[in-house]
Amino acid sequence: MLSGLSDWFWQEQLWFPKGLGWADLKDQDGRVYAKAQDLWVALPIALIFLIIRQIFERTVATPLASLLGVKETVRLQVPHNPTLESYYCNITKNPKQTPIASLCKQTGFSERQVQRWFRRRRNQDRPSLLKRFREASWRFTFYLLAFIAGLAALIDKPWLYDLKEMWQGFPVLTLLPSQYWYYMIELGFYGSLLVSVASDVKRKDFKEQIVHHVATILLISFSWCVNYIRAGTLIMLVHDSSDYFLESAKMFNYAGWRNACNYIFIVFAAVFIISRLVIFPFWIIYCTWIYPVTMYEPFFGYYFFNGLLMVLQCLHIFWAVLIIRMAIRFLTHNEKVDDERSDKDETDESEEEEEQAKKDMRKNGPVQNGHTVHNNNHSKTE
């Protein structure tokens, strides 16, 4: 059964245009071609990345955070309560009014005490500022080095300047050592991200991140197997061109360097929009969609490859909306740039209480303990 499944999976009509097959990619006359079994190398590389990351975060990112003034977040610890902890872990982290009333009866706490307990308990589960800084430092380092390495590997290649060159001689395209390592390192890195995503900082686009990582791994692996390597290297270069700006903006944000964060973010937004919403769809996808059919009939691999590119493009549009929204808010109101995908710590005063306090202030002036304060020089202290 496994043999039959393997034969079906690797049948040539799925992977190659009519008249071409695996025999065309056999090493001969000193020419070396990409092979599916090469992809196994990415597994130990992913493991190495996971190890290097732990060493990097402890020996480089943590001292750098200290140098920039980033400190471990100190949060108020909630008193252990088996009833509330069980409800928090097994039912919901955000109980509504009716469950809160029931929990008050079970614990003997007031409604305000229960609400405060859940707020502080949610804060405990949120990643600290130091953890976020170390993660951003690691990604910044990789994306910057990957972009520099990719640019160095492609700077003298004709298909960087004339995209039609991607398909000249396809699929009999000799594999270069720089292409081999560029592919294996990128594939290993995204494999490590897929493994570490459960322990990394979880943001509101967590599901989109999973889809992105899986689509990227499939895209890299498939393009390697069918020798779409020239197109694959260009796609990786375009994606790496903006990511290190985002990660550096995060680092400055966590360090409290507001102006540096804001201006780097604007640069990131410009590069992201140009690379992901202009170059990627109108140059690269156009090249992978239009040019190949002038050379051979469409086949399953052609549709599969372009389908993955379209998945990535949909994610680009989703993230571009968030980026543009943050950029507009900064440019029009000069507000601090915050990552909308991240949860923020909650204060001990609920949003409803804050809103009510603001309404009372507007209506009656400052209030304290439910009464109007006539001496405005006094302030509420805790």
Short mmCIF file of C-alpha atoms in Angstrom, two decimals:
data_model
loop_
_atom_site.label_atom_id
_atom_site.label_comp_id
_atom_site.label_asym_id
_atom_site.label_seq_id
_atom_site.Cartn_x
_atom_site.Cartn_y
_atom_site.Cartn_z
CA MET A 1 0.00 0.00 0.00
CA LEU A 2 2.76 2.45 0.93
CA SER A 3 4.59 1.58 -2.27
CA GLY A 4 1.47 2.28 -4.33
CA LEU A 5 0.88 5.56 -2.50
CA SER A 6 4.49 6.57 -3.13
CA ASP A 7 4.22 5.75 -6.83
CA TRP A 8 1.05 7.84 -7.10
CA PHE A 9 2.55 10.76 -5.19
CA TRP A 10 5.70 10.91 -7.32
CA GLN A 11 4.10 10.33 -10.69
CA GLU A 12 5.67 12.65 -13.23
CA GLN A 13 2.44 14.19 -14.59
CA LEU A 14 1.83 15.75 -11.17
CA TRP A 15 5.24 17.33 -10.89
CA PHE A 16 6.36 18.11 -14.44
CA PRO A 17 5.01 19.39 -17.76
CA LYS A 18 4.21 16.86 -20.44
CA GLY A 19 7.33 15.26 -21.88
CA LEU A 20 9.52 15.99 -18.85
CA GLY A 21 10.22 13.88 -15.78
CA TRP A 22 12.61 12.79 -13.08
CA ALA A 23 15.06 11.42 -15.64
CA ASP A 24 15.74 14.99 -16.77
CA LEU A 25 17.07 15.83 -13.30
CA LYS A 26 19.65 13.06 -12.98
CA ASP A 27 23.19 14.23 -12.30
CA GLN A 28 25.34 13.85 -15.39
CA ASP A 29 28.29 15.46 -17.18
CA GLY A 30 29.27 17.30 -14.01
CA ARG A 31 25.85 18.96 -13.71
CA VAL A 32 24.08 18.63 -10.35
CA TYR A 33 20.32 18.98 -9.88
CA ALA A 34 18.04 19.37 -6.87
CA LYS A 35 16.58 16.14 -5.45
CA ALA A 36 13.68 15.55 -3.08
CA GLN A 37 15.85 13.63 -0.61
CA ASP A 38 17.99 16.74 -0.12
CA LEU A 39 15.17 18.24 1.91
CA TRP A 40 15.90 15.91 4.83
CA VAL A 41 18.93 18.11 5.53
CA ALA A 42 16.53 20.82 6.72
CA LEU A 43 15.52 18.73 9.76
CA PRO A 44 18.90 18.80 11.53
CA ILE A 45 19.29 22.44 10.46
CA ALA A 46 15.96 23.25 12.16
CA LEU A 47 17.19 21.53 15.33
CA ILE A 48 20.45 23.49 15.17
CA PHE A 49 18.47 26.72 14.82
CA LEU A 50 16.46 25.88 17.95
CA ILE A 51 19.69 25.33 19.89
CA ILE A 52 21.39 28.43 18.50
CA ARG A 53 18.33 30.50 19.37
CA GLN A 54 18.48 29.47 23.03
CA ILE A 55 22.18 30.35 23.17
CA PHE A 56 21.63 33.63 21.31
CA GLU A 57 18.79 34.77 23.56
CA ARG A 58 20.85 34.11 26.69
CA THR A 59 24.25 35.41 25.58
CA VAL A 60 23.36 38.18 23.13
CA ALA A 61 19.70 39.24 23.36
CA THR A 62 19.48 39.42 27.16
CA PRO A 63 22.63 41.59 27.61
CA LEU A 64 21.46 43.77 24.71
CA ALA A 65 18.07 44.19 26.40
CA SER A 66 19.81 45.24 29.61
CA LEU A 67 21.95 47.72 27.66
CA LEU A 68 18.85 49.28 26.08
CA GLY A 69 16.98 49.42 29.37
CA VAL A 70 14.54 46.55 28.79
CA LYS A 71 13.72 44.86 32.07
CA GLU A 72 11.72 41.84 33.11
CA THR A 73 8.09 42.77 33.65
CA VAL A 74 7.07 42.72 37.32
CA ARG A 75 3.46 41.66 37.67
CA LEU A 76 1.23 41.29 40.69
CA GLN A 77 0.79 37.62 41.58
CA VAL A 78 -2.70 36.37 42.30
CA PRO A 79 -3.32 34.39 45.49
CA HIS A 80 -3.84 30.73 44.73
CA ASN A 81 -7.52 29.84 44.67
CA PRO A 82 -8.43 26.32 43.46
CA THR A 83 -11.96 27.30 42.41
CA LEU A 84 -10.94 30.30 40.32
CA GLU A 85 -7.87 28.54 38.91
CA SER A 86 -9.95 25.57 37.79
CA TYR A 87 -12.47 27.87 36.11
CA TYR A 88 -9.66 29.84 34.46
CA CYS A 89 -7.87 26.78 33.07
CA ASN A 90 -10.84 24.60 32.13
CA ILE A 91 -13.71 26.94 31.18
CA THR A 92 -12.72 30.49 30.22
CA LYS A 93 -10.22 33.20 31.03
CA ASN A 94 -12.86 35.91 30.59
CA PRO A 95 -15.95 35.02 32.63
CA LYS A 96 -19.18 36.96 32.06
CA GLN A 97 -21.40 38.54 34.67
CA THR A 98 -23.49 35.46 35.53
CA PRO A 99 -20.51 33.10 36.11
CA ILE A 100 -18.80 35.82 38.17
CA ALA A 101 -21.81 35.96 40.49
CA SER A 102 -21.66 32.18 40.92
CA LEU A 103 -17.90 32.34 41.59
CA CYS A 104 -18.49 35.01 44.22
CA LYS A 105 -20.79 32.63 46.12
CA GLN A 106 -18.30 29.76 45.86
CA THR A 107 -15.25 31.75 46.98
CA GLY A 108 -16.72 34.38 49.28
CA PHE A 109 -15.04 37.08 47.20
CA SER A 110 -16.76 40.27 46.10
CA GLU A 111 -17.48 40.78 42.40
CA ARG A 112 -14.66 43.32 42.18
CA GLN A 113 -12.20 40.90 43.78
CA VAL A 114 -13.10 38.13 41.31
CA GLN A 115 -12.71 40.48 38.36
CA ARG A 116 -9.35 41.67 39.68
CA TRP A 117 -8.19 38.08 40.19
CA PHE A 118 -8.96 37.17 36.59
CA ARG A 119 -7.30 40.33 35.24
CA ARG A 120 -4.11 39.66 37.16
CA ARG A 121 -4.19 35.97 36.25
CA ARG A 122 -4.45 36.84 32.54
CA ASN A 123 -1.54 39.24 32.93
CA GLN A 124 0.56 36.45 34.46
CA ASP A 125 0.13 34.39 31.29
CA ARG A 126 1.11 37.23 28.99
CA PRO A 127 4.74 37.17 27.80
CA SER A 128 7.06 39.61 29.51
CA LEU A 129 8.70 42.54 27.75
CA LEU A 130 12.06 40.79 27.96
CA LYS A 131 10.70 37.65 26.29
CA ARG A 132 9.27 39.73 23.45
CA PHE A 133 12.54 41.61 23.04
CA ARG A 134 14.60 38.40 22.88
CA GLU A 135 12.26 36.90 20.27
CA ALA A 136 12.39 40.06 18.14
CA SER A 137 16.19 40.16 18.44
CA TRP A 138 16.50 36.60 17.19
CA ARG A 139 14.25 37.15 14.21
CA PHE A 140 15.88 40.47 13.37
CA THR A 141 19.31 38.82 13.30
CA PHE A 142 18.19 35.97 11.07
CA TYR A 143 16.14 38.06 8.63
CA LEU A 144 18.91 40.63 8.22
CA LEU A 145 21.61 37.99 7.64
CA ALA A 146 19.30 35.99 5.34
CA PHE A 147 18.54 39.09 3.24
CA ILE A 148 22.23 39.98 2.94
CA ALA A 149 23.15 36.38 2.06
CA GLY A 150 20.30 36.08 -0.46
CA LEU A 151 21.23 39.36 -2.12
CA ALA A 152 24.88 38.26 -2.32
CA ALA A 153 23.83 34.94 -3.90
CA LEU A 154 21.58 36.63 -6.49
CA ILE A 155 23.34 39.90 -7.25
CA ASP A 156 25.17 38.49 -10.28
CA LYS A 157 22.32 36.27 -11.54
CA PRO A 158 20.47 37.38 -14.70
CA TRP A 159 17.02 36.37 -13.38
CA LEU A 160 17.30 39.02 -10.66
CA TYR A 161 17.09 41.68 -13.37
CA ASP A 162 15.10 39.87 -16.08
CA LEU A 163 12.44 37.63 -14.55
CA LYS A 164 11.96 35.74 -17.82
CA GLU A 165 15.37 34.20 -17.16
CA MET A 166 13.76 32.17 -14.37
CA TRP A 167 12.43 29.75 -16.99
CA GLN A 168 15.27 29.62 -19.48
CA GLY A 169 16.21 25.93 -19.85
CA PHE A 170 13.59 24.74 -17.33
CA PRO A 171 13.59 22.16 -15.81
CA VAL A 172 17.20 21.31 -16.63
CA LEU A 173 18.70 23.99 -14.41
CA THR A 174 22.00 23.26 -12.70
CA LEU A 175 21.97 23.61 -8.92
CA LEU A 176 24.49 26.10 -7.52
CA PRO A 177 26.04 25.68 -4.03
CA SER A 178 24.72 29.11 -2.98
CA GLN A 179 21.19 28.07 -3.98
CA TYR A 180 21.49 24.82 -2.04
CA TRP A 181 22.47 26.49 1.22
CA TYR A 182 20.06 29.39 0.77
CA TYR A 183 17.20 26.90 0.43
CA MET A 184 18.24 24.58 3.24
CA ILE A 185 18.84 27.39 5.73
CA GLU A 186 15.53 29.11 4.95
CA LEU A 187 13.63 25.82 5.11
CA GLY A 188 15.33 24.90 8.38
CA PHE A 189 14.53 28.29 9.90
CA TYR A 190 10.82 28.13 9.05
CA GLY A 191 10.77 24.56 10.30
CA SER A 192 12.16 25.81 13.63
CA LEU A 193 9.51 28.55 13.75
CA LEU A 194 6.79 25.96 13.24
CA VAL A 195 8.17 23.95 16.17
CA SER A 196 8.63 26.93 18.49
CA VAL A 197 5.35 28.67 17.62
CA ALA A 198 3.63 27.08 20.62
CA SER A 199 6.09 28.69 23.06
CA ASP A 200 6.62 31.97 21.18
CA VAL A 201 4.66 35.14 21.89
CA LYS A 202 1.09 34.43 20.77
CA ARG A 203 -0.56 37.25 18.88
CA LYS A 204 -4.03 37.78 17.50
CA ASP A 205 -2.93 36.54 14.06
CA PHE A 206 -1.69 33.24 15.51
CA LYS A 207 -3.69 31.16 13.02
CA GLU A 208 -2.51 33.27 10.11
CA GLN A 209 1.07 32.76 11.28
CA ILE A 210 0.57 28.99 11.26
CA VAL A 211 -0.88 29.15 7.73
CA HIS A 212 2.05 31.32 6.63
CA HIS A 213 4.69 28.95 8.03
CA VAL A 214 3.04 25.87 6.52
CA ALA A 215 2.52 27.54 3.12
CA THR A 216 6.13 28.74 3.13
CA ILE A 217 7.50 25.28 3.96
CA LEU A 218 5.34 23.67 1.25
CA LEU A 219 6.34 26.34 -1.24
CA ILE A 220 10.06 25.97 -0.56
CA SER A 221 9.89 22.16 -0.61
CA PHE A 222 7.78 21.94 -3.77
CA SER A 223 9.83 24.49 -5.69
CA TRP A 224 12.95 22.52 -4.77
CA CYS A 225 11.55 19.21 -5.99
CA VAL A 226 10.44 20.52 -9.40
CA ASN A 227 13.47 22.78 -9.87
CA TYR A 228 11.57 26.06 -9.53
CA ILE A 229 14.67 27.17 -7.64
CA ARG A 230 15.25 30.45 -9.44
CA ALA A 231 11.71 31.56 -8.68
CA GLY A 232 12.03 30.28 -5.11
CA THR A 233 15.18 32.30 -4.38
CA LEU A 234 13.52 35.48 -5.63
CA ILE A 235 10.43 34.85 -3.50
CA MET A 236 12.56 34.31 -0.37
CA LEU A 237 14.58 37.46 -1.07
CA VAL A 238 11.42 39.58 -1.44
CA HIS A 239 10.04 38.26 1.85
CA ASP A 240 13.28 38.84 3.76
CA SER A 241 13.61 42.41 2.47
CA SER A 242 11.17 43.93 4.97
CA ASP A 243 10.96 41.59 7.96
CA TYR A 244 14.13 42.80 9.67
CA PHE A 245 12.76 46.36 9.72
CA LEU A 246 9.67 45.16 11.59
CA GLU A 247 11.69 43.21 14.15
CA SER A 248 14.05 46.15 14.76
CA ALA A 249 11.05 48.46 15.26
CA LYS A 250 9.72 46.01 17.85
CA MET A 251 13.06 46.00 19.65
CA PHE A 252 13.12 49.79 19.93
CA ASN A 253 9.48 49.78 20.98
CA TYR A 254 10.18 47.37 23.84
CA ALA A 255 13.19 49.50 24.82
CA GLY A 256 11.01 52.61 24.96
CA TRP A 257 12.81 54.39 22.10
CA ARG A 258 9.61 55.87 20.71
CA ASN A 259 10.97 58.00 17.85
CA ALA A 260 13.32 55.31 16.55
CA CYS A 261 10.50 52.75 16.67
CA ASN A 262 8.04 55.00 14.84
CA TYR A 263 10.36 56.02 12.03
CA ILE A 264 11.69 52.50 11.45
CA PHE A 265 8.12 51.28 11.36
CA ILE A 266 7.29 53.80 8.62
CA VAL A 267 10.27 52.53 6.62
CA PHE A 268 9.07 48.98 7.19
CA ALA A 269 5.55 49.86 6.05
CA ALA A 270 6.88 51.40 2.83
CA VAL A 271 9.18 48.45 2.07
CA PHE A 272 6.46 45.93 2.96
CA ILE A 273 3.88 47.53 0.67
CA ILE A 274 6.33 47.86 -2.23
CA SER A 275 7.73 44.32 -1.88
CA ARG A 276 4.57 42.40 -0.91
CA LEU A 277 1.79 44.33 -2.68
CA VAL A 278 3.65 45.48 -5.80
CA ILE A 279 6.76 43.42 -6.61
CA PHE A 280 5.43 40.08 -5.37
CA PRO A 281 2.03 40.03 -7.17
CA PHE A 282 2.76 42.13 -10.27
CA TRP A 283 6.26 40.88 -11.03
CA ILE A 284 6.90 37.50 -9.43
CA ILE A 285 3.39 35.96 -9.49
CA TYR A 286 2.88 37.42 -12.94
CA CYS A 287 6.10 35.72 -14.04
CA THR A 288 5.16 32.36 -12.51
CA TRP A 289 1.60 32.53 -13.88
CA ILE A 290 2.07 33.94 -17.41
CA TYR A 291 5.50 32.93 -18.70
CA PRO A 292 5.50 29.15 -18.01
CA VAL A 293 2.40 28.50 -20.14
CA THR A 294 4.16 30.03 -23.14
CA MET A 295 6.70 27.18 -22.87
CA TYR A 296 4.59 24.16 -21.83
CA GLU A 297 1.03 23.12 -21.04
CA PRO A 298 -0.25 23.80 -17.50
CA PHE A 299 0.00 20.85 -15.10
CA PHE A 300 -0.88 20.13 -11.48
CA GLY A 301 2.42 21.47 -10.15
CA TYR A 302 1.92 24.74 -11.99
CA TYR A 303 -1.47 25.28 -10.32
CA PHE A 304 -0.26 24.07 -6.93
CA PHE A 305 2.76 26.38 -6.92
CA ASN A 306 0.77 29.43 -7.93
CA GLY A 307 -1.99 28.50 -5.49
CA LEU A 308 0.52 28.64 -2.63
CA LEU A 309 1.70 32.03 -3.88
CA MET A 310 -1.89 33.27 -3.82
CA VAL A 311 -2.29 32.05 -0.21
CA LEU A 312 0.77 34.10 0.74
CA GLN A 313 -0.60 37.10 -1.14
CA CYS A 314 -3.87 36.92 0.79
CA LEU A 315 -1.88 36.96 4.03
CA HIS A 316 0.11 39.93 2.73
CA ILE A 317 -3.10 41.87 2.17
CA PHE A 318 -4.37 40.94 5.65
CA TRP A 319 -1.16 42.18 7.29
CA ALA A 320 -0.96 45.24 5.04
CA VAL A 321 -4.34 46.40 6.39
CA LEU A 322 -3.03 46.22 9.96
CA ILE A 323 0.21 47.97 8.99
CA ILE A 324 -1.52 50.79 7.11
CA ARG A 325 -3.94 51.29 9.99
CA MET A 326 -1.06 51.70 12.45
CA ALA A 327 0.88 53.97 10.05
CA ILE A 328 -2.11 56.26 9.52
CA ARG A 329 -2.69 56.54 13.26
CA PHE A 330 0.95 57.51 13.78
CA LEU A 331 1.08 60.02 10.91
CA THR A 332 -2.24 61.72 11.72
CA HIS A 333 -2.17 61.69 15.52
CA ASN A 334 1.55 61.22 16.26
CA GLU A 335 0.68 58.26 18.47
CA LYS A 336 3.09 55.61 19.56
CA VAL A 337 3.25 52.65 17.19
CA ASP A 338 1.94 49.53 18.92
CA ASP A 339 1.64 46.03 17.50
CA GLU A 340 -2.12 45.54 17.13
CA ARG A 341 -1.59 41.76 17.05
CA SER A 342 -0.31 41.67 20.63
CA ASP A 343 -2.37 41.61 23.79
CA LYS A 344 -1.61 44.38 26.27
CA ASP A 345 -1.47 44.07 30.03
CA GLU A 346 -4.71 44.93 31.79
CA THR A 347 -4.80 47.43 34.62
CA ASP A 348 -6.55 46.71 37.89
CA GLU A 349 -9.31 49.10 36.93
CA SER A 350 -11.60 47.57 34.33
CA GLU A 351 -12.37 49.32 31.06
CA GLU A 352 -15.99 49.72 32.13
CA GLU A 353 -14.93 51.47 35.34
CA GLU A 354 -12.56 53.74 33.45
CA GLU A 355 -15.27 54.68 30.96
CA GLN A 356 -17.73 55.43 33.74
CA ALA A 357 -15.14 57.56 35.53
CA LYS A 358 -14.55 59.56 32.35
CA LYS A 359 -18.31 60.14 31.97
CA ASP A 360 -18.56 61.30 35.57
CA MET A 361 -15.62 63.63 35.07
CA ARG A 362 -17.24 65.23 32.05
CA LYS A 363 -20.60 65.56 33.77
CA ASN A 364 -19.79 66.52 37.36
CA GLY A 365 -16.10 67.23 37.42
CA PRO A 366 -13.64 65.05 39.40
CA VAL A 367 -15.27 62.46 41.63
CA GLN A 368 -13.93 60.49 44.54
CA ASN A 369 -15.70 57.60 46.21
CA GLY A 370 -18.87 58.50 44.33
CA HIS A 371 -18.89 62.18 45.46
CA THR A 372 -17.90 65.32 43.62
CA VAL A 373 -14.50 66.69 44.61
CA HIS A 374 -14.70 70.48 44.82
CA ASN A 375 -11.03 71.00 45.55
CA ASN A 376 -9.45 70.08 42.22
CA ASN A 377 -5.96 70.28 43.65
CA HIS A 378 -6.52 66.96 45.37
CA SER A 379 -5.86 63.74 43.46
CA LYS A 380 -6.91 60.19 44.03
CA THR A 381 -4.22 57.98 45.51
CA GLU A 382 -4.17 54.27 45.99
#
